Short mmCIF file of C-alpha atoms and ligand atoms in Angstrom, two decimals:
data_model
loop_
_atom_site.label_atom_id
_atom_site.label_comp_id
_atom_site.label_asym_id
_atom_site.label_seq_id
_atom_site.Cartn_x
_atom_site.Cartn_y
_atom_site.Cartn_z
CA MET A 1395 -45.24 -136.81 206.11
CA ASP A 1396 -46.14 -133.14 205.95
CA ASN A 1397 -43.64 -130.54 207.15
CA ARG A 1398 -46.03 -127.62 207.11
CA PRO A 1399 -46.82 -125.99 210.49
CA ILE A 1400 -49.87 -126.46 212.72
CA GLY A 1401 -51.87 -123.24 213.22
CA PHE A 1402 -53.24 -122.24 216.64
CA LEU A 1403 -55.50 -119.30 217.45
CA ASP A 1404 -56.91 -117.67 220.56
CA SER A 1405 -58.15 -114.30 221.77
CA GLY A 1406 -54.85 -113.94 223.66
CA VAL A 1407 -52.15 -115.79 225.57
CA GLY A 1408 -54.50 -118.57 226.73
CA GLY A 1409 -53.97 -120.58 223.56
CA LEU A 1410 -50.34 -120.94 224.58
CA THR A 1411 -51.45 -123.52 227.14
CA VAL A 1412 -52.41 -125.74 224.19
CA VAL A 1413 -49.20 -124.86 222.31
CA ARG A 1414 -47.06 -125.77 225.33
CA GLU A 1415 -48.61 -129.22 225.54
CA CYS A 1416 -48.29 -129.67 221.79
CA LEU A 1417 -44.58 -128.79 221.86
CA ARG A 1418 -44.07 -131.13 224.81
CA GLN A 1419 -45.94 -134.07 223.28
CA LEU A 1420 -44.97 -133.40 219.64
CA PRO A 1421 -41.53 -131.75 219.69
CA HIS A 1422 -40.97 -132.25 215.96
CA GLU A 1423 -43.94 -130.15 214.91
CA ARG A 1424 -43.74 -126.49 213.91
CA VAL A 1425 -46.24 -124.01 215.34
CA VAL A 1426 -47.80 -120.82 214.02
CA PHE A 1427 -49.78 -119.04 216.74
CA VAL A 1428 -52.00 -115.99 216.51
CA GLY A 1429 -53.54 -114.21 219.53
CA ASP A 1430 -56.05 -111.39 219.09
CA GLN A 1431 -55.05 -109.55 222.26
CA ALA A 1432 -56.20 -106.17 220.94
CA ARG A 1433 -59.81 -107.44 221.07
CA ALA A 1434 -59.56 -109.81 224.09
CA PRO A 1435 -61.47 -110.87 226.06
CA TYR A 1436 -63.86 -112.59 223.65
CA GLY A 1437 -66.01 -114.05 226.44
CA PRO A 1438 -68.36 -111.05 226.84
CA ARG A 1439 -68.66 -110.44 223.07
CA THR A 1440 -71.59 -111.38 220.83
CA ALA A 1441 -71.57 -114.63 218.86
CA GLU A 1442 -71.43 -112.59 215.65
CA GLN A 1443 -68.27 -110.75 216.73
CA ILE A 1444 -66.59 -113.96 217.91
CA ARG A 1445 -67.47 -115.58 214.58
CA GLU A 1446 -66.07 -112.66 212.56
CA TYR A 1447 -62.83 -112.36 214.56
CA THR A 1448 -62.22 -116.10 214.56
CA TRP A 1449 -62.62 -116.27 210.79
CA GLN A 1450 -60.11 -113.40 210.45
CA MET A 1451 -57.57 -115.44 212.43
CA VAL A 1452 -58.37 -118.61 210.48
CA ASN A 1453 -57.79 -116.75 207.20
CA PHE A 1454 -54.53 -115.34 208.55
CA LEU A 1455 -53.33 -118.85 209.48
CA LEU A 1456 -54.25 -120.11 206.02
CA THR A 1457 -51.83 -117.54 204.53
CA LYS A 1458 -49.10 -119.35 206.54
CA ASP A 1459 -49.86 -122.62 204.72
CA VAL A 1460 -50.84 -124.58 207.84
CA LYS A 1461 -51.69 -128.30 207.62
CA MET A 1462 -54.15 -128.24 210.54
CA ILE A 1463 -55.88 -125.55 212.60
CA VAL A 1464 -56.52 -125.75 216.33
CA LEU A 1465 -59.10 -123.37 217.78
CA ALA A 1466 -57.18 -123.06 221.06
CA CYS A 1467 -60.07 -121.10 222.52
CA ASN A 1468 -63.19 -122.58 224.09
CA THR A 1469 -65.21 -119.45 223.33
CA ALA A 1470 -64.39 -119.60 219.60
CA THR A 1471 -64.91 -123.38 219.61
CA SER A 1472 -68.38 -123.02 221.16
CA VAL A 1473 -69.47 -120.52 218.49
CA VAL A 1474 -67.79 -121.42 215.23
CA TRP A 1475 -65.91 -124.75 215.32
CA GLU A 1476 -68.53 -126.73 213.36
CA GLU A 1477 -68.64 -124.03 210.69
CA VAL A 1478 -64.85 -123.71 210.25
CA LYS A 1479 -64.45 -127.49 210.27
CA ALA A 1480 -67.07 -127.90 207.53
CA ALA A 1481 -65.56 -125.13 205.38
CA LEU A 1482 -61.86 -126.06 205.34
CA PRO A 1483 -60.12 -128.88 203.46
CA ILE A 1484 -57.63 -129.38 206.36
CA PRO A 1485 -58.40 -130.86 209.82
CA VAL A 1486 -59.78 -128.33 212.34
CA LEU A 1487 -59.78 -129.15 216.05
CA GLY A 1488 -61.62 -127.49 218.90
CA VAL A 1489 -60.81 -127.75 222.61
CA ILE A 1490 -64.22 -128.70 224.00
CA LEU A 1491 -64.73 -132.35 223.06
CA PRO A 1492 -61.33 -133.47 224.41
CA GLY A 1493 -62.02 -131.73 227.76
CA ALA A 1494 -65.55 -133.14 227.99
CA SER A 1495 -64.35 -136.71 227.39
CA ALA A 1496 -61.57 -136.36 229.96
CA ALA A 1497 -64.05 -135.10 232.59
CA ILE A 1498 -66.22 -138.18 232.16
CA LYS A 1499 -63.23 -140.47 232.61
CA SER A 1500 -62.09 -138.56 235.68
CA THR A 1501 -65.25 -138.22 237.78
CA GLN A 1502 -65.95 -140.80 240.48
CA THR A 1503 -68.99 -139.11 241.99
CA GLY A 1504 -70.66 -138.07 238.72
CA HIS A 1505 -70.49 -134.39 239.71
CA VAL A 1506 -68.49 -132.32 237.24
CA GLY A 1507 -67.90 -128.57 237.35
CA VAL A 1508 -67.13 -126.47 234.27
CA ILE A 1509 -65.66 -122.98 234.43
CA GLY A 1510 -65.40 -120.80 231.35
CA THR A 1511 -66.19 -117.43 229.79
CA GLN A 1512 -69.71 -116.04 229.67
CA MET A 1513 -70.14 -117.18 226.05
CA THR A 1514 -68.89 -120.73 226.69
CA VAL A 1515 -71.09 -121.13 229.78
CA CYS A 1516 -74.16 -119.58 228.07
CA SER A 1517 -73.71 -121.87 225.06
CA ASP A 1518 -74.19 -124.83 227.46
CA ILE A 1519 -71.94 -126.82 225.14
CA TYR A 1520 -69.89 -128.63 227.82
CA ARG A 1521 -73.02 -129.90 229.57
CA GLN A 1522 -74.47 -131.06 226.26
CA LYS A 1523 -71.29 -132.86 225.19
CA ILE A 1524 -70.71 -134.44 228.61
CA GLN A 1525 -74.31 -135.61 228.96
CA SER A 1526 -74.47 -136.89 225.38
CA LEU A 1527 -71.62 -139.26 226.31
CA SER A 1528 -72.68 -139.87 229.90
CA PRO A 1529 -76.33 -138.86 230.58
CA GLU A 1530 -76.13 -139.57 234.33
CA THR A 1531 -73.27 -137.10 234.93
CA GLU A 1532 -74.37 -133.89 236.67
CA VAL A 1533 -72.74 -130.73 235.29
CA VAL A 1534 -72.58 -127.40 237.14
CA SER A 1535 -71.22 -124.50 235.07
CA LEU A 1536 -69.86 -121.18 236.26
CA ALA A 1537 -68.74 -118.16 234.23
CA CYS A 1538 -65.54 -116.55 235.53
CA PRO A 1539 -65.32 -113.25 233.60
CA LYS A 1540 -62.61 -111.82 235.87
CA PHE A 1541 -60.05 -114.56 235.18
CA VAL A 1542 -58.98 -113.71 231.59
CA PRO A 1543 -58.12 -110.05 232.36
CA LEU A 1544 -55.94 -111.26 235.28
CA VAL A 1545 -53.99 -113.55 232.96
CA GLU A 1546 -53.69 -111.04 230.13
CA SER A 1547 -52.26 -108.49 232.57
CA ASN A 1548 -49.73 -111.06 233.86
CA GLU A 1549 -51.29 -111.13 237.34
CA MET A 1550 -51.24 -114.90 237.67
CA THR A 1551 -49.80 -115.07 241.18
CA SER A 1552 -50.79 -111.72 242.70
CA SER A 1553 -52.82 -111.42 245.88
CA LEU A 1554 -55.59 -109.86 243.78
CA ALA A 1555 -55.65 -113.00 241.60
CA LYS A 1556 -55.90 -115.21 244.71
CA LYS A 1557 -58.77 -113.14 246.12
CA VAL A 1558 -60.70 -113.10 242.83
CA VAL A 1559 -60.26 -116.84 242.21
CA TYR A 1560 -61.28 -117.80 245.78
CA GLU A 1561 -64.36 -115.57 245.71
CA THR A 1562 -65.46 -116.67 242.24
CA LEU A 1563 -65.10 -120.41 242.85
CA LYS A 1564 -66.90 -120.45 246.22
CA PRO A 1565 -70.21 -121.71 244.73
CA LEU A 1566 -68.46 -124.83 243.38
CA LYS A 1567 -66.44 -125.72 246.46
CA GLY A 1568 -67.33 -129.15 247.85
CA LYS A 1569 -69.87 -129.78 245.07
CA VAL A 1570 -67.74 -131.47 242.38
CA ASP A 1571 -64.87 -133.96 242.22
CA THR A 1572 -63.73 -132.85 238.76
CA LEU A 1573 -63.42 -129.33 237.39
CA VAL A 1574 -62.98 -128.62 233.69
CA LEU A 1575 -60.85 -125.55 232.99
CA GLY A 1576 -63.13 -124.61 230.09
CA CYS A 1577 -61.06 -121.63 228.99
CA THR A 1578 -57.51 -121.98 227.73
CA HIS A 1579 -56.40 -119.02 229.84
CA TYR A 1580 -57.25 -120.81 233.10
CA PRO A 1581 -54.33 -123.29 233.26
CA LEU A 1582 -52.14 -120.21 233.82
CA LEU A 1583 -54.06 -119.78 237.11
CA ARG A 1584 -53.95 -123.50 237.88
CA PRO A 1585 -52.08 -123.43 241.23
CA ILE A 1586 -54.53 -120.89 242.67
CA ILE A 1587 -57.57 -122.68 241.25
CA GLN A 1588 -56.32 -126.00 242.70
CA HIS A 1589 -55.77 -124.39 246.08
CA ALA A 1590 -59.21 -122.76 246.04
CA MET A 1591 -60.99 -126.02 245.11
CA GLY A 1592 -58.93 -128.30 247.38
CA PRO A 1593 -56.39 -131.04 246.53
CA GLU A 1594 -59.09 -133.71 246.13
CA VAL A 1595 -60.61 -132.03 243.05
CA LYS A 1596 -59.18 -133.17 239.71
CA LEU A 1597 -58.61 -130.29 237.28
CA ILE A 1598 -59.04 -131.00 233.57
CA ASP A 1599 -56.89 -128.92 231.27
CA SER A 1600 -58.65 -129.00 227.91
CA GLY A 1601 -55.40 -127.89 226.24
CA ALA A 1602 -53.46 -130.93 227.39
CA GLU A 1603 -56.30 -133.19 226.29
CA THR A 1604 -56.41 -131.47 222.88
CA ALA A 1605 -52.68 -132.05 222.31
CA ARG A 1606 -53.36 -135.79 222.54
CA ASP A 1607 -56.09 -135.44 219.89
CA ILE A 1608 -53.71 -133.46 217.63
CA SER A 1609 -51.33 -136.41 217.76
CA VAL A 1610 -54.12 -138.86 216.88
CA LEU A 1611 -55.15 -136.76 213.86
CA LEU A 1612 -51.56 -136.34 212.64
CA ASN A 1613 -51.22 -140.11 212.69
CA TYR A 1614 -54.61 -140.73 211.11
CA PHE A 1615 -53.98 -138.38 208.17
CA GLU A 1616 -50.28 -139.36 208.03
CA ILE A 1617 -49.23 -135.73 208.23
CA ASN A 1618 -46.59 -135.86 210.98
CA HIS A 1619 -43.49 -133.71 210.52
CA ASP A 1620 -40.51 -135.69 209.27
CA ARG A 1621 -38.40 -136.46 212.38
CA ASN A 1622 -35.22 -136.44 210.32
CA GLN A 1623 -35.71 -132.81 209.35
CA SER A 1624 -35.49 -129.82 211.65
CA SER A 1625 -38.89 -128.33 212.46
CA GLY A 1626 -37.62 -124.77 211.91
CA GLU A 1627 -38.70 -121.62 213.72
CA HIS A 1628 -42.06 -121.38 215.44
CA GLN A 1629 -43.95 -118.18 214.60
CA PHE A 1630 -45.97 -116.08 217.04
CA TYR A 1631 -48.27 -113.18 216.13
CA THR A 1632 -50.35 -110.83 218.24
CA THR A 1633 -52.67 -107.96 217.39
CA ALA A 1634 -51.42 -105.98 220.44
CA SER A 1635 -48.03 -105.35 222.06
CA PRO A 1636 -45.40 -107.97 221.06
CA GLU A 1637 -43.34 -107.09 224.16
CA ALA A 1638 -46.18 -107.82 226.60
CA PHE A 1639 -46.99 -111.06 224.74
CA LYS A 1640 -43.34 -112.13 224.77
CA ILE A 1641 -42.98 -111.77 228.55
CA ILE A 1642 -45.85 -114.15 229.28
CA ALA A 1643 -45.12 -116.49 226.36
CA GLU A 1644 -41.41 -116.99 227.03
CA ASP A 1645 -42.08 -117.67 230.67
CA TRP A 1646 -44.90 -120.13 229.95
CA LEU A 1647 -43.18 -121.92 227.04
CA ASP A 1648 -39.77 -121.81 228.72
CA ARG A 1649 -37.99 -120.77 225.52
CA GLN A 1650 -37.10 -117.63 223.62
CA ILE A 1651 -39.44 -116.68 220.80
CA GLN A 1652 -39.88 -114.06 218.09
CA VAL A 1653 -43.20 -112.20 218.15
CA GLU A 1654 -44.62 -110.02 215.40
CA GLN A 1655 -47.52 -107.60 215.63
CA ILE A 1656 -50.18 -107.91 212.94
CA ARG A 1657 -53.48 -106.29 211.97
CA LEU A 1658 -56.33 -108.63 211.15
N1 LIG B 966 -58.97 -118.42 225.93
C1 LIG B 966 -60.31 -118.30 225.51
C2 LIG B 966 -61.19 -119.45 225.85
O1 LIG B 966 -60.70 -120.54 225.93
C3 LIG B 966 -60.94 -116.94 225.40
C4 LIG B 966 -61.01 -116.12 226.61
C5 LIG B 966 -61.58 -114.75 226.33
O2 LIG B 966 -61.02 -114.06 225.46
O3 LIG B 966 -62.58 -114.38 226.95
O4 LIG B 966 -62.37 -119.33 226.01
#
């Protein structure tokens, strides 16, 4: 047993898609979340900036005495996961491997699409991971730089969001039977993405897949929270406006939360 919290980080509200699944699948665990909204989006930034900012969030989470860290951000995972994992004495999870494995299980035609930020798509990491497990699977990747700003500005259902998503996904339509949402912000646009791709396309939410891996690791290291003790308050931190964060987070997590603004 280990009653310390699990730490999650992201450039913004996207990481909450992983937190939501974690709270659903592991209701006894306590969460500490940090979102670097003041510097989002990370997708167009250099690898060096993403590395520096991610380490700042990791170090912040370590001050909260976390028992595990989840890089709830594909962009950060693609740049710095191996390095953080090697450096810390606690388990560190990324969101890419779980999504890649789920895509292989899902595809019937062997044609998988991956959408993500510019950095995630340029890193080519999804194609490499998918093809290392299943060399015959074809992977088409597409950067969707307009999606994260839509989510961060709480425009998930607006007509602008619909237009942008339809236009952006056109090149993938009819070409894949499985689409990996390779950015943790994208599940917040899921209904529009599903509509744009058609009901026959299976969407893979890397966050949901990661929550399953969190559970496996908690069991493996025997660090589950004691079910007989209350998990206590979850903690949420942002580098930008706590009010704006709270609106999206409370809606998405379907609970009231306390949010504090921090400087990294
Ligand atoms: N949510 C992040 C990801 O999964 C980062 C998006 C961004 O800041 O560009 O890639």
